[in-house]
PDB file of C-alpha atoms in Angstrom:
ATOM      1  CA  MET A   1       0.000   0.000   0.000  1.00 80.00           C
ATOM      2  CA  LEU A   2       1.341   3.404  -0.943  1.00 88.00           C
ATOM      3  CA  ASP A   3       1.758   5.903   1.838  1.00 89.00           C
ATOM      4  CA  LYS A   4       0.313   9.410   1.538  1.00 92.00           C
ATOM      5  CA  ASP A   5       3.486  10.984   0.101  1.00 94.00           C
ATOM      6  CA  GLU A   6       3.948   8.209  -2.465  1.00 94.00           C
ATOM      7  CA  TYR A   7       0.315   8.484  -3.485  1.00 94.00           C
ATOM      8  CA  GLU A   8       0.705  12.234  -4.030  1.00 96.00           C
ATOM      9  CA  ILE A   9       3.768  11.564  -6.231  1.00 96.00           C
ATOM     10  CA  LEU A  10       1.768   8.968  -8.191  1.00 96.00           C
ATOM     11  CA  LYS A  11      -1.167  11.355  -8.583  1.00 96.00           C
ATOM     12  CA  ALA A  12       1.100  14.190  -9.782  1.00 97.00           C
ATOM     13  CA  CYS A  13       2.745  11.858 -12.291  1.00 97.00           C
ATOM     14  CA  PHE A  14      -0.621  10.835 -13.713  1.00 97.00           C
ATOM     15  CA  ILE A  15      -1.765  14.462 -13.899  1.00 96.00           C
ATOM     16  CA  ASP A  16       1.425  15.312 -15.800  1.00 97.00           C
ATOM     17  CA  SER A  17       0.608  12.429 -18.178  1.00 97.00           C
ATOM     18  CA  GLN A  18      -2.975  13.595 -18.789  1.00 97.00           C
ATOM     19  CA  ARG A  19      -2.386  14.268 -22.488  1.00 97.00           C
ATOM     20  CA  LEU A  20      -1.185  10.665 -22.905  1.00 98.00           C
ATOM     21  CA  PHE A  21      -4.330   9.381 -21.201  1.00 97.00           C
ATOM     22  CA  ASP A  22      -6.443  11.536 -23.544  1.00 97.00           C
ATOM     23  CA  LYS A  23      -4.613   9.989 -26.506  1.00 97.00           C
ATOM     24  CA  LEU A  24      -5.292   6.523 -25.073  1.00 97.00           C
ATOM     25  CA  ASN A  25      -8.964   7.481 -24.970  1.00 96.00           C
ATOM     26  CA  LYS A  26      -8.769   8.242 -28.716  1.00 96.00           C
ATOM     27  CA  VAL A  27      -7.122   4.851 -29.312  1.00 95.00           C
ATOM     28  CA  ALA A  28     -10.078   3.214 -27.535  1.00 94.00           C
ATOM     29  CA  ASP A  29     -12.475   5.215 -29.743  1.00 93.00           C
ATOM     30  CA  ASN A  30     -10.589   4.070 -32.841  1.00 91.00           C
ATOM     31  CA  ALA A  31     -10.692   0.458 -31.633  1.00 90.00           C
ATOM     32  CA  LEU A  32     -14.461   0.724 -31.162  1.00 89.00           C
ATOM     33  CA  ASN A  33     -14.826   1.940 -34.742  1.00 86.00           C
ATOM     34  CA  ILE A  34     -12.913  -0.926 -36.357  1.00 82.00           C
ATOM     35  CA  ASN A  35     -15.143  -2.710 -38.815  1.00 73.00           C
ATOM     36  CA  TYR A  36     -14.647  -6.416 -38.170  1.00 71.00           C
ATOM     37  CA  ASP A  37     -15.698  -8.129 -41.367  1.00 70.00           C
ATOM     38  CA  GLU A  38     -14.671 -11.224 -43.278  1.00 69.00           C
ATOM     39  CA  SER A  39     -12.233  -9.340 -45.535  1.00 69.00           C
ATOM     40  CA  GLY A  40      -9.498  -9.308 -42.905  1.00 66.00           C
ATOM     41  CA  LEU A  41      -8.722  -5.653 -43.657  1.00 67.00           C
ATOM     42  CA  TYR A  42      -9.402  -4.759 -40.036  1.00 72.00           C
ATOM     43  CA  GLN A  43      -6.125  -6.403 -38.955  1.00 78.00           C
ATOM     44  CA  ASP A  44      -4.017  -3.387 -39.997  1.00 82.00           C
ATOM     45  CA  GLU A  45      -6.254  -1.047 -38.030  1.00 85.00           C
ATOM     46  CA  GLU A  46      -6.169  -3.354 -35.025  1.00 87.00           C
ATOM     47  CA  GLU A  47      -2.350  -3.612 -35.155  1.00 89.00           C
ATOM     48  CA  THR A  48      -2.068   0.172 -35.389  1.00 92.00           C
ATOM     49  CA  CYS A  49      -4.295   0.590 -32.334  1.00 92.00           C
ATOM     50  CA  ASN A  50      -2.263  -2.024 -30.444  1.00 93.00           C
ATOM     51  CA  ARG A  51       1.004  -0.236 -31.272  1.00 96.00           C
ATOM     52  CA  HIS A  52      -0.407   3.139 -30.195  1.00 96.00           C
ATOM     53  CA  TRP A  53      -1.799   1.674 -26.957  1.00 96.00           C
ATOM     54  CA  LEU A  54       1.539   0.054 -26.140  1.00 96.00           C
ATOM     55  CA  LYS A  55       3.570   3.169 -26.924  1.00 97.00           C
ATOM     56  CA  LEU A  56       1.339   5.538 -24.933  1.00 97.00           C
ATOM     57  CA  SER A  57       0.833   3.257 -21.937  1.00 97.00           C
ATOM     58  CA  SER A  58       4.577   2.488 -21.835  1.00 97.00           C
ATOM     59  CA  LYS A  59       5.354   6.205 -21.683  1.00 98.00           C
ATOM     60  CA  ILE A  60       2.998   6.551 -18.722  1.00 98.00           C
ATOM     61  CA  ALA A  61       4.574   3.528 -16.984  1.00 97.00           C
ATOM     62  CA  GLU A  62       8.056   4.930 -17.620  1.00 97.00           C
ATOM     63  CA  ALA A  63       7.112   8.295 -16.136  1.00 97.00           C
ATOM     64  CA  LEU A  64       5.668   6.514 -13.095  1.00 97.00           C
ATOM     65  CA  SER A  65       8.818   4.435 -12.752  1.00 96.00           C
ATOM     66  CA  ASN A  66      10.939   7.604 -12.849  1.00 97.00           C
ATOM     67  CA  SER A  67       8.744   9.234 -10.188  1.00 96.00           C
ATOM     68  CA  LEU A  68       8.609   6.221  -7.836  1.00 95.00           C
ATOM     69  CA  GLU A  69      12.156   4.933  -8.294  1.00 93.00           C
ATOM     70  CA  GLU A  70      12.047   2.584  -5.299  1.00 94.00           C
ATOM     71  CA  TYR A  71       9.140   0.642  -6.860  1.00 95.00           C
ATOM     72  CA  HIS A  72       9.172  -1.933  -9.627  1.00 95.00           C
ATOM     73  CA  ILE A  73       6.323  -0.914 -11.961  1.00 96.00           C
ATOM     74  CA  GLU A  74       4.462  -3.531 -13.980  1.00 96.00           C
ATOM     75  CA  LEU A  75       1.856  -2.485 -16.544  1.00 97.00           C
ATOM     76  CA  LEU A  76      -0.830  -5.108 -17.114  1.00 95.00           C
ATOM     77  CA  LYS A  77      -2.222  -5.514 -20.639  1.00 92.00           C
ATOM     78  CA  ASN A  78      -5.946  -5.010 -21.071  1.00 90.00           C
ATOM     79  CA  ASP A  79      -8.091  -7.793 -22.510  1.00 91.00           C
ATOM     80  CA  SER A  80      -9.452  -5.341 -25.049  1.00 91.00           C
ATOM     81  CA  LEU A  81      -8.327  -2.030 -26.551  1.00 89.00           C
ATOM     82  CA  GLU A  82     -11.758  -0.623 -25.784  1.00 91.00           C
ATOM     83  CA  VAL A  83     -11.140  -0.832 -22.021  1.00 94.00           C
ATOM     84  CA  ARG A  84     -10.378   2.687 -20.815  1.00 96.00           C
ATOM     85  CA  GLU A  85      -8.373   1.736 -17.773  1.00 97.00           C
ATOM     86  CA  LEU A  86      -4.710   1.052 -17.067  1.00 97.00           C
ATOM     87  CA  THR A  87      -3.696  -1.342 -14.320  1.00 97.00           C
ATOM     88  CA  PHE A  88      -0.301  -1.233 -12.653  1.00 97.00           C
ATOM     89  CA  ASN A  89       1.337  -3.497 -10.121  1.00 96.00           C
ATOM     90  CA  LEU A  90       3.726  -1.595  -7.873  1.00 96.00           C
ATOM     91  CA  VAL A  91       6.194  -3.733  -5.956  1.00 95.00           C
ATOM     92  CA  LYS A  92       8.562  -2.512  -3.258  1.00 92.00           C
ATOM     93  CA  GLU A  93      10.282  -5.087  -1.061  1.00 88.00           C
ATOM     94  CA  GLU A  94       7.367  -7.010   0.496  1.00 84.00           C
ATOM     95  CA  GLN A  95       4.742  -4.405  -0.446  1.00 86.00           C
ATOM     96  CA  ASN A  96       2.461  -4.926  -3.427  1.00 91.00           C
ATOM     97  CA  SER A  97      -0.083  -2.404  -4.637  1.00 92.00           C
ATOM     98  CA  ARG A  98      -2.405  -2.581  -7.593  1.00 95.00           C
ATOM     99  CA  ILE A  99      -3.432   0.725  -9.124  1.00 96.00           C
ATOM    100  CA  HIS A 100      -6.323   1.144 -11.565  1.00 96.00           C
ATOM    101  CA  VAL A 101      -6.529   4.374 -13.562  1.00 97.00           C
ATOM    102  CA  ASN A 102      -9.774   4.996 -15.415  1.00 97.00           C
ATOM    103  CA  TYR A 103      -9.382   7.547 -18.224  1.00 96.00           C
ATOM    104  CA  SER A 104     -12.801   7.200 -19.856  1.00 95.00           C
ATOM    105  CA  GLU A 105     -13.489  10.930 -19.583  1.00 93.00           C
ATOM    106  CA  ASN A 106     -11.116  13.300 -21.389  1.00 91.00           C
ATOM    107  CA  GLY A 107      -9.355  15.621 -18.971  1.00 92.00           C
ATOM    108  CA  ALA A 108     -10.226  13.512 -15.925  1.00 94.00           C
ATOM    109  CA  LEU A 109      -8.748  10.463 -14.215  1.00 96.00           C
ATOM    110  CA  SER A 110     -10.124   8.145 -11.585  1.00 96.00           C
ATOM    111  CA  ILE A 111      -7.400   6.429  -9.542  1.00 96.00           C
ATOM    112  CA  SER A 112      -8.135   3.390  -7.367  1.00 95.00           C
ATOM    113  CA  GLN A 113      -5.638   1.603  -5.162  1.00 91.00           C
ATOM    114  CA  ILE A 114      -6.184  -2.057  -4.339  1.00 86.00           C
ATOM    115  CA  SER A 115      -3.762  -3.901  -2.080  1.00 72.00           C
TER     116      SER A 115
END
């Protein structure tokens, strides 16, 4: 479980990464609009969305790792690109914390800590 100071650092890091979360929201919109038909043409669009999701979410995880240097940060992959939430495992010695960040609304984040 993060203490109050660590949580404030985490929150500030996510606020600084708000533009990346907004871009992730656009990736989710694009994923929702993929036309899955029998032609197989959707695969290029799906791969593009996957690459964008990975690049943006990795930048957020890297920023978090730089802010909370004493923690090992693990970003968990979503089951679907349409899910507008990032999940992180934060590990420090014997402490484990799971953080969920919901970015479904542009310009706003909802952070939940589960330990």
